[in-house]
Coordinates of C-alpha atoms and ligand atoms in Angstrom, one line a residue:
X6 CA 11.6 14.4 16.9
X7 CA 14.1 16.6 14.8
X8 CA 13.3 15.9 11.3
X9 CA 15.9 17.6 10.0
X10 CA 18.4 15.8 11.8
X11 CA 16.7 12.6 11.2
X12 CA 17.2 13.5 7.4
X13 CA 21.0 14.5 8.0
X14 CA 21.8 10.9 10.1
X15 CA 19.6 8.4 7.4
X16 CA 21.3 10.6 4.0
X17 CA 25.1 9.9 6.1
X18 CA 23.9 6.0 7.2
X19 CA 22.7 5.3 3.9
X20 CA 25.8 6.8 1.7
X21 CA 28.1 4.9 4.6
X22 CA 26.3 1.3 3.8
X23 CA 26.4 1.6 0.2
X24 CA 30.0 3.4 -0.3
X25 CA 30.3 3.4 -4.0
X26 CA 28.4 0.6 -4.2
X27 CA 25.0 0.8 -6.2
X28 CA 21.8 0.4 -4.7
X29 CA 17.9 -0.2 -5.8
X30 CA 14.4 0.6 -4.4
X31 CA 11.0 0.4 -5.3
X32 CA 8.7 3.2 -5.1
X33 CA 4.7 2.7 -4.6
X34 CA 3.6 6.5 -4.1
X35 CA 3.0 5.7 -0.6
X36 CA 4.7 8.0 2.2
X37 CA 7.0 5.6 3.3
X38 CA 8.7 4.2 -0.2
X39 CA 8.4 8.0 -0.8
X40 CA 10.5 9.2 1.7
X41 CA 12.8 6.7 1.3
X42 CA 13.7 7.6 -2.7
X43 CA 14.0 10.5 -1.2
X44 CA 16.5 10.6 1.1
X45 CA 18.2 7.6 -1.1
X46 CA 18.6 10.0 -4.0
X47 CA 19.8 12.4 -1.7
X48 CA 22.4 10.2 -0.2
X49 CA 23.7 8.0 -3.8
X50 CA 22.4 10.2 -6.9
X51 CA 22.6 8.3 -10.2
X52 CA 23.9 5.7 -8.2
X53 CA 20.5 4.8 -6.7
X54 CA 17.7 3.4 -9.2
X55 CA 14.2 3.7 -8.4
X56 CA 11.3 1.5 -9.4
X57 CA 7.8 1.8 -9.6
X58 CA 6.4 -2.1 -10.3
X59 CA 2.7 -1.8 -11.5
X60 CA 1.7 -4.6 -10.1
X61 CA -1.5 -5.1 -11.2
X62 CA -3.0 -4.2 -7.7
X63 CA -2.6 -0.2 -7.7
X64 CA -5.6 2.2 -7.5
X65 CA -6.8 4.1 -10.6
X66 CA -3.8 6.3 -12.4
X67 CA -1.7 5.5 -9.8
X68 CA 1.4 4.9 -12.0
X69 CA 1.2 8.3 -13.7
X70 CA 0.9 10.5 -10.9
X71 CA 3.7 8.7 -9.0
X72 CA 5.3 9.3 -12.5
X73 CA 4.5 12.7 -12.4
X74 CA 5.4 13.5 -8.7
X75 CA 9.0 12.5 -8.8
X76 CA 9.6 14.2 -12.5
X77 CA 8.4 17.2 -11.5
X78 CA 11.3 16.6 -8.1
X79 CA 14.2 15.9 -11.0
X80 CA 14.2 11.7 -9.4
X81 CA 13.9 9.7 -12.3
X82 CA 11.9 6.8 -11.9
X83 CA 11.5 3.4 -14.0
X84 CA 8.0 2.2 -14.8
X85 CA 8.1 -1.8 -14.9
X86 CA 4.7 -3.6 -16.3
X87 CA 4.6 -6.7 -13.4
X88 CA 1.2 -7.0 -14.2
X89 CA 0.9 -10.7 -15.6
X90 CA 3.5 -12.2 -13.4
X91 CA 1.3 -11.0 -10.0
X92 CA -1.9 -11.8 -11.5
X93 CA -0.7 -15.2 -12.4
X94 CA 0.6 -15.9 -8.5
X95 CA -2.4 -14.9 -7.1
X96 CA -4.8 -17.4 -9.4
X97 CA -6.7 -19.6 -7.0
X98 CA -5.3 -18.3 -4.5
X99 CA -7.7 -17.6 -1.2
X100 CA -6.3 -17.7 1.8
X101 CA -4.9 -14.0 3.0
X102 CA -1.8 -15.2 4.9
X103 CA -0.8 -17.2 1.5
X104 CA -2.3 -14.2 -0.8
X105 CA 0.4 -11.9 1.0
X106 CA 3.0 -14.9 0.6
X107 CA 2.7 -14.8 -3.3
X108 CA 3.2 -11.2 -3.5
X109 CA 6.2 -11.2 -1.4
X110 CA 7.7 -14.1 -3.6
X111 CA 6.9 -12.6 -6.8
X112 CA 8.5 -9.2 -5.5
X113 CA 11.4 -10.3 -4.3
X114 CA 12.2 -13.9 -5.8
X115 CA 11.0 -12.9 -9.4
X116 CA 10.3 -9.5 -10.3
X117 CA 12.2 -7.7 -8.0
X118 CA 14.9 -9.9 -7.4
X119 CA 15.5 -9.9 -11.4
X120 CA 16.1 -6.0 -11.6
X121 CA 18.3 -6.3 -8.6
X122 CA 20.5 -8.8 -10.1
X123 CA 20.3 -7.2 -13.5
X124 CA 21.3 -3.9 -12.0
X125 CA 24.4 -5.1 -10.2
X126 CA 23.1 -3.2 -6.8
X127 CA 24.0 -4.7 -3.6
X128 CA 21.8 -2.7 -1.5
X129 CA 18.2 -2.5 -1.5
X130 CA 16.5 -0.1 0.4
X131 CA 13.1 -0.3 2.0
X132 CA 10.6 1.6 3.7
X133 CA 9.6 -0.5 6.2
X134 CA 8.7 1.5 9.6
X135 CA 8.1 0.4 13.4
X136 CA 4.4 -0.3 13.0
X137 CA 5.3 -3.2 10.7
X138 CA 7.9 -4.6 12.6
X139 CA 6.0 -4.9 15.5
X140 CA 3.1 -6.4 14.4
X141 CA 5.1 -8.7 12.1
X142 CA 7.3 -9.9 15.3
X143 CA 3.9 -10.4 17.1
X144 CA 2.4 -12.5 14.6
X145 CA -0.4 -10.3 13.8
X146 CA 0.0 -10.1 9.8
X147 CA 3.1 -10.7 7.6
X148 CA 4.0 -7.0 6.5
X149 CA 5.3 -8.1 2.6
X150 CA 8.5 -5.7 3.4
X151 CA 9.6 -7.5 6.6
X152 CA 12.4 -9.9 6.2
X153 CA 15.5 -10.5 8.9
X154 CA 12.6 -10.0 11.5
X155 CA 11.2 -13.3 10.6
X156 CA 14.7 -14.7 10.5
X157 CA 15.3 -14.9 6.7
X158 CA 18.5 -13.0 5.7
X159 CA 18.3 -11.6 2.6
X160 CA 21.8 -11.5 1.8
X161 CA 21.8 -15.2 1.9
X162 CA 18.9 -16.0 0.3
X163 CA 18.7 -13.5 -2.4
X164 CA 22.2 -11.8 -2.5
X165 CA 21.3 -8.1 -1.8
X166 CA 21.7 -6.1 1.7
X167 CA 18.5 -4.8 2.9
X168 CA 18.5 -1.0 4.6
X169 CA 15.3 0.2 6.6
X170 CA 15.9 3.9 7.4
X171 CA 12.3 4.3 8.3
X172 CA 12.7 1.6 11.2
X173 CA 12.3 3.8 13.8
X174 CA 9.4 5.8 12.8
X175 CA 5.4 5.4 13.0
X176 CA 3.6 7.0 10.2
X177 CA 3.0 10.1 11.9
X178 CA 7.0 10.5 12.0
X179 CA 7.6 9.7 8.7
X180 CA 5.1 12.3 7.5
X181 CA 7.0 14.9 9.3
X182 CA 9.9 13.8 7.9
X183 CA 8.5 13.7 4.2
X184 CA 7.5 18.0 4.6
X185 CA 11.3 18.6 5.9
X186 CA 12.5 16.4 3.1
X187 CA 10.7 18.5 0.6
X188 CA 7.9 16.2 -0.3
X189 CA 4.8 18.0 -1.6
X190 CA 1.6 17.6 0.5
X191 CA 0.1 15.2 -2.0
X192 CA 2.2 12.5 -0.5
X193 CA 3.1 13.7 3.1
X194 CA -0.2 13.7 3.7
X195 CA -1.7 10.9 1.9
X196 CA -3.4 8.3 3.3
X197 CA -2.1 5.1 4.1
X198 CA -2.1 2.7 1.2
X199 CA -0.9 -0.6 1.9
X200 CA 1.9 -2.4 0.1
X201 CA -0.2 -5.1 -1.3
X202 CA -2.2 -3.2 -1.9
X203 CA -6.0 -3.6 -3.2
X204 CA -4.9 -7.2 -2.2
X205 CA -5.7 -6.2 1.3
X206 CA -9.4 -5.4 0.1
X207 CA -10.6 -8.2 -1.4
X208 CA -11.3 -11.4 0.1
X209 CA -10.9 -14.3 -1.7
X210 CA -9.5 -14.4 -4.8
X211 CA -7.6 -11.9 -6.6
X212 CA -8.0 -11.7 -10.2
X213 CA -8.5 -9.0 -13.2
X214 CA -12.4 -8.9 -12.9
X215 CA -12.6 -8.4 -9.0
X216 CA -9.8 -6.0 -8.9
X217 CA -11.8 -3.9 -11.3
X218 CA -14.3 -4.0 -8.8
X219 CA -12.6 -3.0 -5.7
X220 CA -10.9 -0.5 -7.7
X221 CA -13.9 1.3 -8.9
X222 CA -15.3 1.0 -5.6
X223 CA -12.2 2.8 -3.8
X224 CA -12.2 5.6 -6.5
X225 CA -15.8 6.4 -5.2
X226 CA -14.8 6.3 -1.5
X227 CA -11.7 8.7 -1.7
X228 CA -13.9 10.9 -3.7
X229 CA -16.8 11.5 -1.5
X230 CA -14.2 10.9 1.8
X231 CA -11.6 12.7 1.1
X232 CA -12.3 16.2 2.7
X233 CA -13.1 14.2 5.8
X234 CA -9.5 14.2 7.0
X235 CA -9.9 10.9 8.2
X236 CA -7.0 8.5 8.5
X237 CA -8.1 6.1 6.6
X238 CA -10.6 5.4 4.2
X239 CA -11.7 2.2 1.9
X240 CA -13.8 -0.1 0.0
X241 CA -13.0 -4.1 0.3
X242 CA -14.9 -6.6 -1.7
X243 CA -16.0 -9.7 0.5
X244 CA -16.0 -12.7 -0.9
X245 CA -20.0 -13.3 -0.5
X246 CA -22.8 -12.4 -2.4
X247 CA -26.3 -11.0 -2.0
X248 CA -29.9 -11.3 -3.7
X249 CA -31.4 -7.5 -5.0
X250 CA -33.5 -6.6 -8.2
X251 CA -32.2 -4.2 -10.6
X252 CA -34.5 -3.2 -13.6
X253 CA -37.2 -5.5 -12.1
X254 CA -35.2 -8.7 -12.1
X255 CA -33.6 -10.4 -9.6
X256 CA -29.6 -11.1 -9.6
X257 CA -27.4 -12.2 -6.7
X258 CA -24.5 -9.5 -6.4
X259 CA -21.0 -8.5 -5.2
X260 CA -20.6 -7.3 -1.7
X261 CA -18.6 -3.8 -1.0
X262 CA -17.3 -2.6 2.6
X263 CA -16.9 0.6 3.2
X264 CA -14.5 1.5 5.9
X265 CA -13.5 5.6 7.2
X266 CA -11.6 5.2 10.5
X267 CA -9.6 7.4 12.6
X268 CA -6.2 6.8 14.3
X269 CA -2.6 8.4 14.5
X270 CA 0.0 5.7 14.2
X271 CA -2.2 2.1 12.2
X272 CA -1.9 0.9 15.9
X273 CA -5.7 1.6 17.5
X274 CA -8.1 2.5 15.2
X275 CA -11.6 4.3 15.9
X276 CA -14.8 4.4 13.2
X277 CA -15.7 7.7 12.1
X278 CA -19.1 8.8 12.4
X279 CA -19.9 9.4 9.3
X280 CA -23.2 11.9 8.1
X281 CA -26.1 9.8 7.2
X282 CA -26.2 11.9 3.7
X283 CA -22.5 10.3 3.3
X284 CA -23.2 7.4 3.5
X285 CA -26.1 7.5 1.4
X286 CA -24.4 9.2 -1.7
X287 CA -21.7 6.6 -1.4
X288 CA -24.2 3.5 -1.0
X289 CA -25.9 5.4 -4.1
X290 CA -23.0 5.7 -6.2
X291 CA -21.2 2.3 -5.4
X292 CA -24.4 0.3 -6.0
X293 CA -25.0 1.9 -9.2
X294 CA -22.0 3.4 -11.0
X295 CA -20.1 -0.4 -10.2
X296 CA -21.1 -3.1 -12.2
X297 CA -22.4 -6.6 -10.5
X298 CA -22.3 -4.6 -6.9
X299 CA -26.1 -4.5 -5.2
X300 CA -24.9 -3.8 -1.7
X301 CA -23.2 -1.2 0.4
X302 CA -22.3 -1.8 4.0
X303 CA -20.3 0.3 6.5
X304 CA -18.4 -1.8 9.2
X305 CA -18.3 -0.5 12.5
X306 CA -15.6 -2.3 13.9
X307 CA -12.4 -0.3 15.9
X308 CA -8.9 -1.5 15.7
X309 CA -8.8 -4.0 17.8
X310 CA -10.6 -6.2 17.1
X311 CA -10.9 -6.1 13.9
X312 CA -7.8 -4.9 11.7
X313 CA -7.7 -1.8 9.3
X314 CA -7.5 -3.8 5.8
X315 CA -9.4 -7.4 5.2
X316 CA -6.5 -9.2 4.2
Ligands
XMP134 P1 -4.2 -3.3 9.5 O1 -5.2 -3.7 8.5 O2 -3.2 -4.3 9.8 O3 -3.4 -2.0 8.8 O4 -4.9 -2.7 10.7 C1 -2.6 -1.2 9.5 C2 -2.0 -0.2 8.5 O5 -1.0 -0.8 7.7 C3 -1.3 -0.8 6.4 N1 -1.0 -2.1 5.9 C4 0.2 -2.4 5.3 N2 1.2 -1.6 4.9 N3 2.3 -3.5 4.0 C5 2.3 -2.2 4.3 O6 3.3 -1.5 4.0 C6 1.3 -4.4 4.3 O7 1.4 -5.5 4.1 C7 0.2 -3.8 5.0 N4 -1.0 -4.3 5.4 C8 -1.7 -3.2 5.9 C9 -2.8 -0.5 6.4 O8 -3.2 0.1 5.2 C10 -2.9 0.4 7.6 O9 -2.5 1.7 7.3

């Protein structure tokens, strides 16, 4: 692929949709939404306004080095607190395929939809890429960005065009295109991070406490992973729970999964064999530095059969 001619056509498709029209996007410091801004504020200027929704669902100081990124770039981004409004769907909720529904509905009927409306844009762009379109189409999980492939057009339903300049790429394209665009490697590099987010690692319910959990949990994981080079690395919290003794007492624990896989495109994955120290020092750490957790596992399962994320 030419990146920089990829740039050139998505900066002259995007200006040519939008005109002098106005258009919105949110931002979640992943790759993808990266690139996007990018290429957006390349194409419309002040005429494009970016968001970054903390969502209640982002990894530790995620906001402010997001923040910091695109200052230090000259993109100005707006930090909206969406924390309540996402919490609040996802009460009681436990099923995964209804999980990702009430964070697509809060997005873009309520939280989302709101700023669009409120900002007058007619365009909202979105860094959906191949990978989710495909497994969206073939029913394998409902990507949260993925709308006129299920048939649903957004124009109708919530009055705003939706543009995809990514749709043609897999992640390793999009990184390329993210070092022509100028990105630094902090984010053409970074690992994948779903749009749900830690959503996608918890199973069963989503609330405040358990989200502190996972959260913790993943902080440990890209610490002690991250020199690995591995694709992807993570820490869900199942939904069961487990006798152990701490301080001589018994006490029936949280569950953590520790995941480091290896792929190039999300599409097949492969488990990296991690050393034993590893996954000691993580087991170590995780079982003592996060409250209520008592045991460490370390799933062996490629993609297929199992997926990447839980959820
Ligand atoms: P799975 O778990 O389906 O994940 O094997 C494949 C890749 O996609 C990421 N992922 C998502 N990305 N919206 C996204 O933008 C989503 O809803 C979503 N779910 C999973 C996942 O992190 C992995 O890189």
């Amino acid at each position: 692929m030419d990146a920089a001619k990829f740039i050139e056509d998505a900066v002259a498709e995007i200006r040519g949709e939008v005109g002098d029209g106005k258009a919105i996007n949110a931002l979640s410091g992943g790759v993808d939404s990266s690139v996007v801004t990018v290429l957006a504020h390349q194409a419309l200027g002040d005429r494009l306004r970016t968001l970054f929704l903390d969502n209640a669902l982002m990894r530790e100081g995620e906001p402010q080095r997001v923040a910091r990124i695109f200052a230090d770039m000259g993109i100005p981004v707006e930090l909206l607190d969406a924390r309540k409004e996402f919490l609040d769907a996802l009460a009681g909720v436990t099923d995964p395929e209804a999980k990702r529904q009430a964070i697509t509905s809060t997005f873009y009927e309520k939280v989302f939809g709101r700023e669009v409306k409120r900002s007058g844009a007619t365009f909202l762009l979105h860094g959906t890429i191949l990978t989710d379109i495909e497994e969206t189409v073939a029913g394998i999980k409902r990507q949260h960005n993925i709308l006129a492939q299920l048939g649903i057009d957004p124009e109708e339903a919530y009055g705003y065009k939706v543009l995809e300049p990514l749709r043609t790429l897999r992640k390793d394209g999009v990184r390329e295109v993210a070092r022509a665009a100028g990105l630094p490697g902090e984010i053409a590099e970074r690992v994948p991070f779903p749009g749900p987010a830690l959503a996608t690692r918890i199973v069963g319910e989503v609330n405040e406490q358990r989200l502190a959990t996972v959260r913790a949990a993943t902080a440990i994981v890209e610490e002690e992973l991250d020199d690995t080079g591995a694709f992807q690395y993570l820490a869900v919290l199942l939904a069961d729970r487990a006798t152990g003794i701490r301080d001589g007492r018994r006490e029936f624990g949280q569950i953590i999964v520790v995941r480091c896989i290896d792929s190039t495109d999300a599409r097949e994955a492969t488990v990296r064999e991690l050393p034993w120290e590893t996954l000691h020092r993580i087991t170590e750490r995780i079982t003592g530095e996060v409250p209520g957790v008592n045991r460490c596992l370390y799933d062996l399962t490629p993609k297929p059969p199992a997926t990447i994320e839980y959820v």
